[in-house]
Amino acid sequence: LKEDALKKVNQAENLKDLEAVRVEYLGKKGPITEVLRGMGKLSKEERPVIGELANTVRAEITRALELKKSTFEAEALNEQLRAEAIDVTLPGRPVSVGGAHLLTEIVTEIEDLFIGMGFDVKEGPEVETDYYNFEALNLPKDHPARDMQDSFYITEELLLRTHTSPVQARTMNEFKGNKSVKMICPGKVYRRDTDDATHSHQFTQVEGLYVDKNVRMSDLKGVLNQFAKQFFGEEREIRLRPSFFPFTEPSVEMDISCKVCQGKGCSVCKQTGWIEILGGGMVHPSVLEMAGYDPKEYSGFAFGMGPERIAMLKYGVDDIRHFYTNDQRFLKQYHNL
Ligand code: PHE
């Protein structure tokens, strides 16, 4: 019996075979268990002899099984080590590096241009008071021009800002009328619009403000001309058209020439040769007054633009929603501009 068992242990090819041998010889129905179970029937003299023999046989088979088992386990471990060995000479997989979003790039570029002209960058809250969003900008309650900017109200006095102009009103207030202000304010704004290729209920603005003694319309024109040429190219010309904003008087809209413009976004351009890119004007005396400036002593200009629109014109993006849906195929085209 012992010989047979040891032979089978030796022949076992894997852990499963071994287990079968164990069950066959040492299991509940195996011969050794049977012998031990039958001990009661033996005579007093036979009992210790048979008992000892059965136990030795069981111990030897167990030892052989364990020895073989550890050999198999060692082999399995070696095999695993071989399979999982790392080849340090293989070339690495490239790590895909993220990049700034196109809008972030554009806003940064606009900021850099204006910083170069001596403007500070200011930020303000996106949840704004009715006072700063409208009233301080010469838009009293019930003013019909409030309709130009359909708003998301949170309470009667709080809303999501509809433009970044309130940051300008806040900054003027901060300086309390005895200091010049030269700042731009980039940020998110919200309007109750139905989203389509050219409208979004949330978009970005960069507005600028310069208040000092003797600031004139020609200063506005000079700054905007500089911006247009640096941003869109030296060959660009600008044109100011009369317009209306409650917080500026006179108000203008600025077009840039687009003779050399190429790409999808330029179809409008080809017809007239001009495309509108921003609004601006001389700060309304009432706005200066409300912020504590004496309009007889101080004057200023302000302007506002939408980076999405500017990016769409510069890169021929045909749908504003591309900026917010974060499709990698769109975004990747503009990495490392
Ligand atoms: N705040 C205006 C808008 O959102 C833009 C603007 C800013 C116009 C400053 C004039 C001066 O429409």
Short mmCIF file of C-alpha atoms and ligand atoms in Angstrom, two decimals:
data_model
loop_
_atom_site.label_atom_id
_atom_site.label_comp_id
_atom_site.label_asym_id
_atom_site.label_seq_id
_atom_site.Cartn_x
_atom_site.Cartn_y
_atom_site.Cartn_z
CA LEU A 1 0.00 0.00 0.00
CA LYS A 2 2.73 2.42 1.01
CA GLU A 3 4.79 1.63 -2.04
CA ASP A 4 1.78 2.18 -4.29
CA ALA A 5 0.96 5.48 -2.69
CA LEU A 6 4.54 6.78 -2.87
CA LYS A 7 4.73 5.78 -6.52
CA LYS A 8 1.58 7.73 -7.30
CA VAL A 9 2.90 10.75 -5.43
CA ASN A 10 5.99 10.58 -7.59
CA GLN A 11 3.99 10.32 -10.78
CA ALA A 12 1.73 13.25 -9.93
CA GLU A 13 2.17 16.02 -12.46
CA ASN A 14 0.45 18.82 -10.69
CA LEU A 15 -1.30 19.88 -7.48
CA LYS A 16 -4.58 18.40 -8.67
CA ASP A 17 -3.04 14.91 -9.12
CA LEU A 18 -1.52 15.19 -5.66
CA GLU A 19 -4.83 16.05 -4.10
CA ALA A 20 -6.37 13.00 -5.79
CA VAL A 21 -3.67 10.76 -4.29
CA ARG A 22 -4.24 12.28 -0.85
CA VAL A 23 -7.99 11.62 -1.05
CA GLU A 24 -7.41 8.11 -2.34
CA TYR A 25 -5.07 7.00 0.45
CA LEU A 26 -5.63 9.33 3.38
CA GLY A 27 -9.21 10.46 2.76
CA LYS A 28 -12.22 9.46 4.83
CA LYS A 29 -12.87 6.46 2.62
CA GLY A 30 -9.19 5.62 2.15
CA PRO A 31 -7.58 2.34 3.28
CA ILE A 32 -5.66 3.85 6.20
CA THR A 33 -8.73 5.44 7.71
CA GLU A 34 -10.46 2.14 7.26
CA VAL A 35 -7.71 0.27 9.10
CA LEU A 36 -7.77 2.76 11.96
CA ARG A 37 -11.55 2.59 12.12
CA GLY A 38 -11.42 -1.21 12.32
CA MET A 39 -9.04 -1.18 15.33
CA GLY A 40 -11.86 -2.04 17.75
CA LYS A 41 -12.23 -5.40 16.18
CA LEU A 42 -8.59 -6.33 16.72
CA SER A 43 -7.19 -8.20 19.70
CA LYS A 44 -5.35 -6.37 22.48
CA GLU A 45 -1.99 -7.61 21.21
CA GLU A 46 -2.58 -6.68 17.58
CA ARG A 47 -3.91 -3.20 18.30
CA PRO A 48 -0.65 -1.32 19.14
CA VAL A 49 1.28 -3.06 16.34
CA ILE A 50 -1.27 -2.32 13.61
CA GLY A 51 -1.93 1.12 15.02
CA GLU A 52 1.71 2.08 14.92
CA LEU A 53 2.13 0.70 11.45
CA ALA A 54 -0.88 2.55 10.10
CA ASN A 55 0.31 5.78 11.68
CA THR A 56 3.82 5.44 10.23
CA VAL A 57 2.44 4.70 6.79
CA ARG A 58 0.13 7.71 7.06
CA ALA A 59 3.01 9.94 8.20
CA GLU A 60 5.26 8.82 5.37
CA ILE A 61 2.62 9.37 2.70
CA THR A 62 1.83 12.76 4.19
CA ARG A 63 5.52 13.76 4.16
CA ALA A 64 5.90 12.61 0.55
CA LEU A 65 2.78 14.54 -0.44
CA GLU A 66 4.03 17.71 1.25
CA LEU A 67 7.45 17.46 -0.27
CA LYS A 68 6.01 17.08 -3.75
CA LYS A 69 3.56 19.90 -3.10
CA SER A 70 6.32 22.32 -2.16
CA THR A 71 8.23 21.34 -5.32
CA PHE A 72 5.18 22.18 -7.41
CA GLU A 73 4.70 25.44 -5.56
CA ALA A 74 8.31 26.43 -6.06
CA GLU A 75 8.02 25.64 -9.75
CA ALA A 76 4.84 27.69 -10.04
CA LEU A 77 6.52 30.62 -8.31
CA ASN A 78 9.53 30.41 -10.60
CA GLU A 79 7.27 30.27 -13.61
CA GLN A 80 5.37 33.35 -12.38
CA LEU A 81 8.60 35.22 -11.73
CA ARG A 82 9.80 34.38 -15.22
CA ALA A 83 6.52 35.48 -16.78
CA GLU A 84 6.32 38.72 -14.84
CA ALA A 85 9.96 39.68 -15.25
CA ILE A 86 10.30 43.32 -16.30
CA ASP A 87 12.43 44.02 -19.32
CA VAL A 88 14.01 47.29 -18.39
CA THR A 89 15.46 47.69 -21.85
CA LEU A 90 12.00 48.03 -23.50
CA PRO A 91 11.21 51.56 -24.66
CA GLY A 92 8.64 53.30 -22.41
CA ARG A 93 5.05 54.02 -23.38
CA PRO A 94 4.54 57.72 -23.99
CA VAL A 95 2.62 59.48 -21.19
CA SER A 96 -0.06 61.70 -22.66
CA VAL A 97 0.37 65.16 -21.26
CA GLY A 98 -2.62 67.45 -20.81
CA GLY A 99 -2.69 70.98 -22.09
CA ALA A 100 -4.50 74.20 -21.33
CA HIS A 101 -8.02 74.51 -22.76
CA LEU A 102 -8.27 76.71 -25.87
CA LEU A 103 -10.32 79.26 -23.91
CA THR A 104 -7.72 79.40 -21.16
CA GLU A 105 -5.05 79.96 -23.81
CA ILE A 106 -7.03 82.80 -25.41
CA VAL A 107 -7.82 84.51 -22.11
CA THR A 108 -4.17 84.25 -21.05
CA GLU A 109 -3.08 85.71 -24.38
CA ILE A 110 -5.52 88.63 -24.01
CA GLU A 111 -4.37 89.18 -20.42
CA ASP A 112 -0.72 89.22 -21.47
CA LEU A 113 -1.43 91.81 -24.16
CA PHE A 114 -3.19 94.15 -21.75
CA ILE A 115 -0.69 93.58 -18.94
CA GLY A 116 1.88 94.74 -21.49
CA MET A 117 -0.07 97.99 -21.80
CA GLY A 118 -0.11 98.54 -18.03
CA PHE A 119 -3.47 96.99 -17.09
CA ASP A 120 -4.01 95.03 -13.85
CA VAL A 121 -6.04 91.80 -13.87
CA LYS A 122 -8.99 91.79 -11.42
CA GLU A 123 -11.59 89.19 -10.53
CA GLY A 124 -14.98 89.35 -8.87
CA PRO A 125 -17.89 87.16 -7.75
CA GLU A 126 -20.01 85.27 -10.26
CA VAL A 127 -23.02 85.51 -7.95
CA GLU A 128 -23.47 89.27 -8.01
CA THR A 129 -25.78 91.81 -6.42
CA ASP A 130 -28.35 93.57 -8.54
CA TYR A 131 -26.63 96.78 -7.47
CA TYR A 132 -23.22 96.03 -9.00
CA ASN A 133 -24.50 94.10 -12.00
CA PHE A 134 -27.02 96.77 -13.02
CA GLU A 135 -27.65 99.78 -10.81
CA ALA A 136 -24.08 100.95 -10.38
CA LEU A 137 -23.78 100.72 -14.17
CA ASN A 138 -26.59 103.16 -14.81
CA LEU A 139 -29.24 100.47 -15.20
CA PRO A 140 -31.80 101.27 -12.50
CA LYS A 141 -34.57 98.78 -11.78
CA ASP A 142 -37.15 98.77 -14.60
CA HIS A 143 -34.67 100.22 -17.10
CA PRO A 144 -35.64 98.76 -20.48
CA ALA A 145 -32.01 98.03 -21.39
CA ARG A 146 -31.98 95.31 -18.73
CA ASP A 147 -33.75 93.27 -21.39
CA MET A 148 -30.51 93.22 -23.40
CA GLN A 149 -29.14 90.83 -20.80
CA ASP A 150 -31.73 88.25 -19.82
CA SER A 151 -30.69 87.19 -16.35
CA PHE A 152 -30.68 84.22 -14.01
CA TYR A 153 -31.98 85.64 -10.72
CA ILE A 154 -31.29 83.79 -7.49
CA THR A 155 -33.23 86.16 -5.23
CA GLU A 156 -34.60 89.61 -5.96
CA GLU A 157 -31.25 91.13 -5.08
CA LEU A 158 -28.86 88.38 -6.24
CA LEU A 159 -28.19 87.03 -9.72
CA LEU A 160 -25.56 85.28 -11.80
CA ARG A 161 -23.62 88.17 -13.29
CA THR A 162 -24.59 88.89 -16.89
CA HIS A 163 -21.28 90.58 -17.70
CA THR A 164 -17.97 91.27 -15.97
CA SER A 165 -18.68 95.01 -15.75
CA PRO A 166 -19.64 94.71 -12.04
CA VAL A 167 -15.96 93.93 -11.35
CA GLN A 168 -15.15 97.34 -12.81
CA ALA A 169 -17.77 99.05 -10.63
CA ARG A 170 -16.34 97.22 -7.59
CA THR A 171 -12.77 98.22 -8.43
CA MET A 172 -13.71 101.88 -8.92
CA ASN A 173 -15.52 101.80 -5.59
CA GLU A 174 -12.47 100.31 -3.93
CA PHE A 175 -10.33 103.24 -5.06
CA LYS A 176 -12.96 105.69 -3.80
CA GLY A 177 -12.51 108.27 -6.49
CA ASN A 178 -9.00 109.45 -5.84
CA LYS A 179 -6.93 107.04 -7.82
CA SER A 180 -6.66 106.08 -11.44
CA VAL A 181 -7.87 102.61 -12.39
CA LYS A 182 -6.45 100.57 -15.23
CA MET A 183 -7.69 97.03 -15.17
CA ILE A 184 -9.14 94.14 -17.12
CA CYS A 185 -11.48 91.54 -15.68
CA PRO A 186 -11.77 88.12 -17.29
CA GLY A 187 -14.40 85.66 -16.09
CA LYS A 188 -17.54 83.61 -16.60
CA VAL A 189 -20.88 85.28 -17.21
CA TYR A 190 -24.44 83.94 -17.51
CA ARG A 191 -27.44 84.87 -19.62
CA ARG A 192 -30.82 83.27 -20.16
CA ASP A 193 -30.23 82.27 -23.77
CA THR A 194 -31.14 79.12 -25.64
CA ASP A 195 -27.92 77.31 -26.48
CA ASP A 196 -27.09 76.99 -30.17
CA ALA A 197 -24.04 77.35 -32.42
CA THR A 198 -23.52 80.99 -31.44
CA HIS A 199 -25.26 81.30 -28.05
CA SER A 200 -24.50 79.80 -24.69
CA HIS A 201 -26.17 80.40 -21.32
CA GLN A 202 -22.68 80.59 -19.84
CA PHE A 203 -19.74 82.15 -21.60
CA THR A 204 -16.60 84.17 -20.94
CA GLN A 205 -15.90 87.87 -21.07
CA VAL A 206 -12.86 90.04 -20.76
CA GLU A 207 -13.70 93.64 -20.02
CA GLY A 208 -11.33 96.56 -19.58
CA LEU A 209 -11.51 99.89 -17.79
CA TYR A 210 -9.23 102.89 -17.67
CA VAL A 211 -10.19 105.85 -15.48
CA ASP A 212 -7.89 108.80 -14.94
CA LYS A 213 -7.67 112.52 -15.54
CA ASN A 214 -7.91 113.34 -19.26
CA VAL A 215 -8.71 109.90 -20.64
CA ARG A 216 -10.09 110.43 -24.13
CA MET A 217 -11.82 108.50 -26.87
CA SER A 218 -8.57 108.48 -28.82
CA ASP A 219 -6.96 106.55 -25.93
CA LEU A 220 -9.64 103.90 -26.28
CA LYS A 221 -9.06 103.73 -29.99
CA GLY A 222 -5.29 103.50 -29.56
CA VAL A 223 -5.49 100.69 -27.00
CA LEU A 224 -8.00 98.69 -29.03
CA ASN A 225 -6.02 99.18 -32.23
CA GLN A 226 -2.92 97.90 -30.48
CA PHE A 227 -4.84 94.90 -29.18
CA ALA A 228 -6.33 94.04 -32.60
CA LYS A 229 -2.98 94.22 -34.35
CA GLN A 230 -1.14 92.16 -31.75
CA PHE A 231 -3.86 89.58 -31.47
CA PHE A 232 -5.00 89.19 -35.07
CA GLY A 233 -1.98 90.47 -37.02
CA GLU A 234 -0.28 93.73 -37.99
CA GLU A 235 -2.26 94.03 -41.21
CA ARG A 236 -5.57 94.38 -39.36
CA GLU A 237 -7.41 97.68 -39.24
CA ILE A 238 -10.12 98.65 -36.80
CA ARG A 239 -13.32 100.61 -37.28
CA LEU A 240 -15.53 102.07 -34.54
CA ARG A 241 -19.26 102.29 -35.12
CA PRO A 242 -21.72 104.19 -32.91
CA SER A 243 -23.69 101.94 -30.59
CA PHE A 244 -25.51 102.02 -27.26
CA PHE A 245 -24.67 100.76 -23.78
CA PRO A 246 -26.27 102.30 -20.70
CA PHE A 247 -22.91 102.56 -18.93
CA THR A 248 -20.95 104.32 -21.67
CA GLU A 249 -21.55 107.55 -23.55
CA PRO A 250 -20.71 107.72 -26.37
CA SER A 251 -20.75 103.97 -27.03
CA VAL A 252 -19.12 102.12 -29.87
CA GLU A 253 -18.80 98.72 -31.42
CA MET A 254 -15.48 97.77 -32.92
CA ASP A 255 -14.96 95.84 -36.14
CA ILE A 256 -11.70 94.48 -37.44
CA SER A 257 -10.88 94.21 -41.09
CA CYS A 258 -10.70 90.69 -42.40
CA LYS A 259 -9.23 90.89 -45.88
CA VAL A 260 -6.75 88.14 -45.15
CA CYS A 261 -9.06 86.12 -42.98
CA GLN A 262 -9.33 82.44 -43.87
CA GLY A 263 -11.35 79.57 -42.51
CA LYS A 264 -14.96 78.84 -41.71
CA GLY A 265 -15.52 81.71 -39.26
CA CYS A 266 -14.79 84.26 -41.96
CA SER A 267 -17.77 83.81 -44.23
CA VAL A 268 -19.47 86.91 -42.78
CA CYS A 269 -16.24 88.74 -43.27
CA LYS A 270 -16.02 88.11 -46.97
CA GLN A 271 -19.20 90.01 -47.67
CA THR A 272 -18.40 93.28 -45.91
CA GLY A 273 -14.68 93.06 -45.18
CA TRP A 274 -15.36 93.82 -41.49
CA ILE A 275 -16.33 91.74 -38.50
CA GLU A 276 -17.54 92.96 -35.10
CA ILE A 277 -15.42 91.88 -32.18
CA LEU A 278 -16.22 94.05 -29.16
CA GLY A 279 -18.20 96.85 -27.55
CA GLY A 280 -16.92 99.84 -25.63
CA GLY A 281 -17.18 103.55 -24.99
CA MET A 282 -16.49 106.41 -22.61
CA VAL A 283 -17.61 105.63 -19.06
CA HIS A 284 -20.95 107.34 -18.43
CA PRO A 285 -20.65 110.31 -16.01
CA SER A 286 -23.37 108.79 -13.78
CA VAL A 287 -21.33 105.58 -13.45
CA LEU A 288 -18.26 107.59 -12.42
CA GLU A 289 -20.32 109.58 -9.97
CA MET A 290 -21.89 106.49 -8.36
CA ALA A 291 -18.41 105.09 -7.80
CA GLY A 292 -17.33 108.32 -6.09
CA TYR A 293 -15.42 109.95 -8.95
CA ASP A 294 -16.01 113.56 -9.96
CA PRO A 295 -16.85 113.37 -13.70
CA LYS A 296 -15.57 116.93 -14.14
CA GLU A 297 -12.13 115.81 -13.05
CA TYR A 298 -12.03 112.17 -14.14
CA SER A 299 -12.98 110.42 -17.32
CA GLY A 300 -12.54 106.89 -18.55
CA PHE A 301 -13.11 104.31 -21.20
CA ALA A 302 -14.39 100.76 -20.98
CA PHE A 303 -14.70 97.87 -23.37
CA GLY A 304 -15.84 94.28 -23.32
CA MET A 305 -15.23 91.26 -25.51
CA GLY A 306 -16.10 87.57 -25.66
CA PRO A 307 -13.05 85.26 -25.86
CA GLU A 308 -15.16 82.46 -27.35
CA ARG A 309 -16.15 84.69 -30.27
CA ILE A 310 -12.57 85.87 -30.66
CA ALA A 311 -11.25 82.30 -30.64
CA MET A 312 -13.93 81.28 -33.15
CA LEU A 313 -12.82 84.04 -35.49
CA LYS A 314 -9.13 83.43 -35.04
CA TYR A 315 -9.26 79.64 -35.42
CA GLY A 316 -12.39 79.14 -37.52
CA VAL A 317 -14.32 77.28 -34.78
CA ASP A 318 -17.87 76.90 -36.09
CA ASP A 319 -19.84 76.10 -32.92
CA ILE A 320 -19.52 77.76 -29.50
CA ARG A 321 -20.58 74.50 -27.82
CA HIS A 322 -17.21 72.96 -28.73
CA PHE A 323 -15.73 75.01 -25.88
CA TYR A 324 -17.86 73.34 -23.24
CA THR A 325 -18.38 69.74 -24.36
CA ASN A 326 -14.70 68.85 -23.91
CA ASP A 327 -14.33 66.52 -26.86
CA GLN A 328 -10.64 65.59 -26.82
CA ARG A 329 -10.53 65.57 -30.62
CA PHE A 330 -11.45 69.27 -30.61
CA LEU A 331 -9.29 70.29 -27.66
CA LYS A 332 -6.14 68.49 -28.81
CA GLN A 333 -5.98 70.53 -31.99
CA TYR A 334 -5.17 73.57 -29.90
CA HIS A 335 -2.56 72.22 -27.52
CA ASN A 336 0.76 74.02 -27.66
CA LEU A 337 -0.53 76.93 -29.71
N1 PHE B 1 -20.81 94.84 -20.59
C1 PHE B 1 -21.12 94.92 -21.99
C2 PHE B 1 -21.83 93.63 -22.40
O1 PHE B 1 -21.68 92.62 -21.76
C3 PHE B 1 -19.88 95.08 -22.84
C4 PHE B 1 -19.29 96.42 -22.64
C5 PHE B 1 -18.35 96.63 -21.67
C6 PHE B 1 -19.69 97.49 -23.42
C7 PHE B 1 -17.81 97.87 -21.45
C8 PHE B 1 -19.16 98.71 -23.21
C9 PHE B 1 -18.23 98.90 -22.26
O2 PHE B 1 -22.55 93.64 -23.36
#
